[in-house]
XYZ file of C-alpha atoms in Angstrom:
412
model
C -21.654 -0.806 32.664
C -20.351 -1.647 36.131
C -21.096 1.018 38.711
C -19.147 0.974 41.939
C -20.727 2.866 44.788
C -20.031 2.684 48.478
C -22.945 1.562 50.634
C -24.927 4.110 52.520
C -25.617 7.664 51.501
C -25.678 8.349 47.770
C -22.728 10.493 46.601
C -23.495 14.119 45.829
C -22.121 16.547 43.263
C -23.353 20.059 42.452
C -24.185 19.066 38.857
C -24.433 15.746 36.968
C -21.484 16.726 34.773
C -19.296 16.359 37.886
C -20.587 12.890 38.794
C -17.616 11.106 37.213
C -14.459 12.125 35.359
C -15.537 11.202 31.837
C -18.425 13.684 31.884
C -16.642 16.983 32.435
C -13.418 16.025 30.634
C -15.090 14.581 27.514
C -17.462 17.534 27.222
C -14.685 20.095 27.711
C -12.289 18.268 25.379
C -14.863 18.363 22.575
C -15.491 22.094 23.010
C -11.755 22.700 23.288
C -11.127 20.674 20.097
C -13.325 23.116 18.178
C -11.863 26.279 19.708
C -8.197 25.325 19.484
C -8.480 24.128 15.867
C -10.222 27.377 14.918
C -7.402 29.318 16.611
C -4.822 27.188 14.805
C -6.418 27.992 11.443
C -6.039 31.718 12.168
C -2.458 31.252 13.393
C -1.546 29.114 10.372
C -3.051 31.660 7.962
C -1.175 34.512 9.655
C -4.278 36.169 11.122
C -3.042 35.681 14.699
C 0.541 36.039 15.931
C 2.026 34.018 18.756
C 3.479 36.637 20.999
C 6.164 37.426 23.525
C 8.287 34.324 24.000
C 9.180 32.922 20.589
C 6.773 30.027 20.087
C 7.360 27.609 17.263
C 3.824 27.758 15.795
C 3.633 24.045 14.976
C 4.765 23.165 18.498
C 2.090 25.497 19.920
C -0.504 23.557 17.930
C 1.000 20.181 18.834
C 1.232 21.000 22.541
C -2.439 21.817 22.845
C -3.544 18.834 20.770
C -1.475 16.545 23.011
C -1.446 18.068 26.486
C -4.765 19.877 26.080
C -7.237 17.797 24.079
C -5.695 14.324 24.430
C -4.809 14.634 28.125
C -8.408 15.620 28.843
C -9.621 12.425 27.153
C -7.012 10.350 29.013
C -8.016 11.939 32.325
C -11.716 11.401 31.670
C -11.162 7.798 30.627
C -8.817 6.814 33.467
C -10.741 8.642 36.210
C -13.678 6.500 35.115
C -12.103 3.192 34.069
C -9.772 2.864 37.076
C -12.838 2.853 39.332
C -14.189 -0.129 37.378
C -10.805 -1.880 37.260
C -9.900 -1.461 40.938
C -13.168 -0.914 42.806
C -11.665 2.246 44.347
C -13.998 5.292 44.030
C -12.700 8.088 41.823
C -13.120 11.851 42.450
C -16.524 13.448 41.892
C -18.220 16.726 42.724
C -16.009 19.517 44.067
C -12.947 17.255 44.209
C -13.279 16.499 40.499
C -13.961 20.170 39.756
C -10.723 21.143 41.502
C -8.681 18.727 39.365
C -10.436 19.853 36.191
C -9.950 23.552 36.981
C -6.168 23.296 36.635
C -6.555 21.733 33.180
C -8.942 24.563 32.276
C -6.610 27.297 33.545
C -3.713 25.981 31.469
C -5.891 25.763 28.320
C -7.207 29.309 28.740
C -3.689 30.659 29.109
C -2.407 28.832 26.022
C -5.307 30.293 24.038
C -4.416 33.794 25.231
C -0.834 33.454 23.965
C -2.235 33.335 20.411
C -3.235 36.996 20.719
C 0.308 38.397 20.830
C 0.685 39.751 24.374
C 3.929 41.478 25.361
C 6.963 39.359 26.101
C 6.784 39.990 29.848
C 3.093 39.078 29.961
C 3.682 35.969 27.839
C 6.455 34.718 30.136
C 4.162 35.175 33.134
C 1.315 33.373 31.361
C 3.537 30.437 30.384
C 4.813 30.072 33.958
C 1.244 30.025 35.309
C 0.219 27.485 32.637
C 3.279 25.386 33.550
C 2.260 25.284 37.210
C -1.399 24.544 36.393
C -0.569 21.751 33.936
C 1.848 20.084 36.364
C -0.658 20.214 39.239
C -3.337 18.710 36.986
C -1.185 15.885 35.609
C 0.568 14.960 38.857
C -2.690 15.113 40.850
C -4.408 12.828 38.343
C -1.452 10.411 38.311
C -1.370 10.332 42.120
C -5.066 9.428 42.350
C -4.698 6.648 39.781
C -1.494 5.324 41.393
C -3.088 5.140 44.846
C -6.076 3.225 43.458
C -3.872 0.767 41.561
C -1.630 0.172 44.590
C -4.602 -0.201 46.929
C -6.129 -2.819 44.631
C -2.704 -4.453 44.113
C -3.180 -4.476 40.341
C 0.380 -4.677 39.062
C -0.797 -4.964 35.437
C -1.883 -1.309 35.566
C 1.561 -0.004 36.541
C 2.507 0.406 32.873
C -0.354 2.844 32.348
C 0.535 4.772 35.510
C 4.181 5.059 34.442
C 3.145 6.463 31.046
C 1.090 9.201 32.760
C 4.067 10.194 34.924
C 6.352 10.209 31.873
C 3.797 12.395 30.069
C 4.042 14.896 32.930
C 7.830 14.885 32.503
C 7.527 15.355 28.732
C 5.149 18.279 29.238
C 7.601 19.839 31.697
C 10.334 19.580 29.053
C 8.087 21.505 26.641
C 7.643 24.353 29.115
C 11.328 24.474 30.033
C 12.193 24.526 26.328
C 9.797 27.442 25.725
C 10.996 29.490 28.696
C 14.682 28.876 27.902
C 14.126 29.306 24.148
C 15.578 25.841 23.593
C 13.582 24.593 20.603
C 15.318 21.207 20.630
C 14.149 20.600 24.194
C 10.679 21.747 23.175
C 10.766 19.313 20.244
C 11.776 16.418 22.504
C 8.946 17.252 24.903
C 6.425 17.290 22.054
C 7.515 14.078 20.363
C 8.174 12.189 23.597
C 4.642 13.077 24.701
C 3.208 12.156 21.304
C 4.802 8.707 21.218
C 3.933 8.036 24.869
C 0.293 8.710 23.972
C 0.498 6.407 20.952
C 2.048 3.758 23.229
C -0.846 4.263 25.651
C -3.327 3.905 22.777
C -1.613 0.694 21.638
C -1.789 -0.641 25.222
C -5.378 0.343 26.013
C -6.518 -0.358 22.444
C -5.130 -3.889 22.732
C -7.398 -4.391 25.738
C -10.603 -2.721 24.610
C -10.765 -3.430 20.855
C -10.902 -7.248 21.059
C -12.925 -7.106 24.306
C -15.572 -4.753 22.893
C -15.668 -6.769 19.656
C -16.354 -10.016 21.499
C -18.952 -8.517 23.833
C -20.624 -6.364 21.206
C -21.031 -9.155 18.657
C -22.019 -11.839 21.173
C -25.213 -10.033 22.225
C -28.234 -11.991 21.017
C -26.079 -14.820 19.634
C -26.360 -18.488 20.647
C -22.573 -18.865 20.565
C -20.087 -16.329 21.881
C -17.937 -14.550 19.299
C -14.218 -14.947 19.985
C -11.195 -13.158 18.532
C -7.516 -14.115 18.494
C -4.900 -12.582 20.770
C -1.202 -13.339 21.071
C 1.175 -12.417 23.893
C 4.059 -12.841 21.453
C 2.551 -10.248 19.092
C 1.890 -7.938 22.049
C 5.552 -8.157 23.083
C 6.802 -7.609 19.524
C 4.507 -4.609 19.055
C 5.886 -2.991 22.206
C 9.504 -3.844 21.378
C 9.438 -2.578 17.797
C 7.556 0.566 18.829
C 10.136 1.441 21.506
C 12.951 1.070 18.950
C 10.928 3.171 16.510
C 10.324 6.151 18.773
C 13.858 6.141 20.211
C 15.266 6.235 16.669
C 12.970 9.136 15.784
C 13.362 11.283 18.914
C 16.711 10.567 20.544
C 19.004 8.725 18.101
C 17.986 9.764 14.555
C 18.651 6.851 12.215
C 16.530 6.750 9.026
C 17.233 3.083 8.278
C 16.531 1.889 11.825
C 13.426 4.097 11.912
C 12.116 2.608 8.661
C 12.736 -0.993 9.721
C 11.196 -0.504 13.179
C 8.196 1.397 11.776
C 7.522 -1.264 9.149
C 7.857 -4.034 11.731
C 5.439 -2.229 14.071
C 2.941 -1.855 11.217
C 3.165 -5.529 10.225
C 2.779 -6.804 13.792
C -0.283 -4.633 14.412
C -1.834 -5.571 11.077
C -1.524 -9.222 12.109
C -3.194 -8.364 15.427
C -6.017 -6.642 13.543
C -6.552 -9.680 11.343
C -6.971 -11.741 14.519
C -9.508 -9.262 15.910
C -11.485 -8.937 12.687
C -15.052 -10.162 12.329
C -17.251 -9.257 9.363
C -20.135 -8.296 11.678
C -18.273 -5.228 13.009
C -19.450 -3.242 9.970
C -22.985 -3.332 11.384
C -21.822 -1.590 14.571
C -20.187 1.854 14.190
C -18.848 1.774 17.746
C -16.784 -1.276 16.727
C -15.621 -0.462 13.190
C -14.467 2.964 14.346
C -12.000 1.304 16.761
C -10.878 -1.085 14.026
C -10.284 1.747 11.534
C -8.453 3.769 14.174
C -5.992 0.908 14.646
C -5.726 0.365 10.888
C -4.975 4.070 10.368
C -2.077 3.809 12.818
C -0.653 0.975 10.727
C -0.849 3.231 7.658
C 1.003 5.896 9.639
C 3.841 3.505 10.501
C 4.074 2.470 6.833
C 4.423 6.145 5.805
C 7.228 6.538 8.364
C 8.956 3.554 6.720
C 8.467 4.883 3.178
C 10.205 8.195 3.931
C 13.557 6.510 3.240
C 12.384 6.028 -0.370
C 11.139 9.592 -0.757
C 7.437 8.720 -0.340
C 5.553 10.895 2.106
C 7.009 13.181 4.761
C 7.572 13.079 8.497
C 4.681 15.525 8.989
C 2.269 13.318 7.031
C 3.336 10.263 9.051
C 2.894 12.127 12.345
C -0.585 13.310 11.348
C -1.511 9.794 10.222
C -0.801 8.548 13.740
C -2.470 11.585 15.300
C -5.699 11.459 13.284
C -6.107 7.690 13.623
C -4.437 6.750 16.894
C -5.567 9.837 18.766
C -8.553 11.455 17.019
C -10.417 8.348 15.777
C -9.592 6.206 18.803
C -10.589 8.932 21.277
C -13.850 9.842 19.542
C -14.684 6.122 19.301
C -14.082 5.718 23.047
C -15.936 8.917 23.937
C -19.039 7.974 21.955
C -19.130 4.534 23.612
C -18.145 5.366 27.210
C -20.518 8.342 27.330
C -23.429 5.993 26.598
C -22.446 3.037 28.766
C -21.565 5.068 31.853
C -24.776 7.117 31.728
C -26.975 4.018 31.684
C -27.791 4.181 27.979
C -27.593 1.422 25.391
C -24.300 1.168 23.514
C -26.175 -0.793 20.857
C -28.294 2.239 19.953
C -25.907 5.199 19.649
C -27.061 8.520 18.191
C -27.284 8.396 14.395
C -24.766 11.234 14.215
C -21.898 8.983 15.378
C -21.488 7.553 11.876
C -21.076 11.070 10.486
C -18.523 11.903 13.200
C -16.421 8.925 12.133
C -16.866 9.722 8.419
C -15.714 13.302 9.005
C -12.547 12.046 10.723
C -11.942 9.625 7.840
C -12.235 12.590 5.459
C -9.821 14.563 7.661
C -7.355 11.640 7.538
C -7.563 11.261 3.752
C -7.236 15.002 3.149
C -4.400 15.562 5.637
C -2.394 12.378 5.025
C -3.198 10.566 1.774
C -4.038 13.247 -0.804
C -0.875 15.348 -0.213
C 1.240 12.289 -1.146
C -0.262 12.445 -4.647
C -0.823 16.204 -4.985
C 1.298 18.431 -2.756
C 0.496 21.465 -4.962
C -2.986 21.580 -3.387
C -1.651 21.142 0.143
C -3.383 24.216 1.598
C -6.730 23.075 0.228
C -6.270 19.569 1.697
C -5.310 21.145 5.006
C -8.428 23.325 5.071
C -10.659 20.343 4.262
C -9.063 18.350 7.059
C -9.370 21.147 9.624
C -12.986 21.827 8.668
C -13.854 18.125 8.926
C -12.260 18.007 12.389
C -14.313 20.968 13.595
C -17.570 19.587 12.161
C -16.917 16.209 13.800
C -16.692 17.767 17.246
C -19.620 20.101 16.609
C -21.692 16.962 15.982
C -20.323 15.392 19.157
C -21.289 18.453 21.182
C -24.804 18.529 19.701
C -25.371 14.813 20.347
C -23.455 14.159 23.551
C -23.348 17.319 25.686
C -26.995 16.770 26.701
C -26.139 13.163 27.639
C -23.030 14.136 29.602
C -24.813 16.914 31.505
C -27.876 14.896 32.612
C -28.391 12.280 35.294
C -27.950 8.637 34.378
C -30.899 7.093 32.552
C -31.241 4.428 35.288
C -31.147 6.933 38.155
C -27.841 5.656 39.587
C -24.959 7.967 40.448
C -22.173 8.146 37.923
């Protein structure tokens, strides 16, 4: 992978895990994914009570999956990738630790609210978490914006704008909690969720065909090529915008169904253009492909609600488990190898089991309840357990990689 270092003295950080953003954020996100899902199981089963300010339990869970876990992955990815895209060095060492610490403070506070503190204490905790989350998100967005502007890369402005809008959506969540306005809280959750899916569709459009071409061309006499279409890209964006506006701001079941189905069809056509039979020999490629395919299934479930098939919750979790969980774990397992000087063509054998566990989580949480809602709690437990085991495997396999120096001795 490309390493961009300024000439002269080698950069220094107190520990290798602070060498570049992906290290500390990927490692912490994986640990957090285990802890927060375990807490959610206890909250869902009534073993823990959300205290003080009246939290909507599902929004508590959604907030930390989006603004906790997913934002950590986004931060780790962008604070690494933007350096490659622009040539502008990203934070490392104590500077990176300072940015990360605000994410960590907010996550610790949200975990504490699951243990039913008094109302006064809870309000104080939420305010502190609000401040910490805003500092983290705005600081990260500022760093990325400066790099993009310095490099004059206008094509990255869309990504920057989504990060700023995510900060706004997160602020709406906090204001909704503190004012006990559950509708505002709902808008903050779903606006953030769909902004993340939009970001996945944007970044996924870049990396999935690119990685497929590069990964399958190694050792071949002729370069593998895949099909892309600017028209399909534009239609995907247009239909998706109509879809999320009709779900969040202007509820219209018919418009939602049409836009969701159109988004699914357009992205299925894109996938057909990116497909190559050789991807099934490379887990780091088929995981990205299945993540995109799972999102298409999610959009189809949204569309089928109008005919009484599936529910809004199942559709949301289809997008979350494929577009967020599978796509992020696929990126983490690849980036963590490439940016530590290791071969992406020889990933740890456990990566296949990580992907299989997320596929099981998707089937149990999304597909099986459509056919047997009477066993919903059992499907939910299987899905949650599969999620936890997936990230346990990631921690076992990748924490040693993320916390050691690069294999080639370079800084990064």
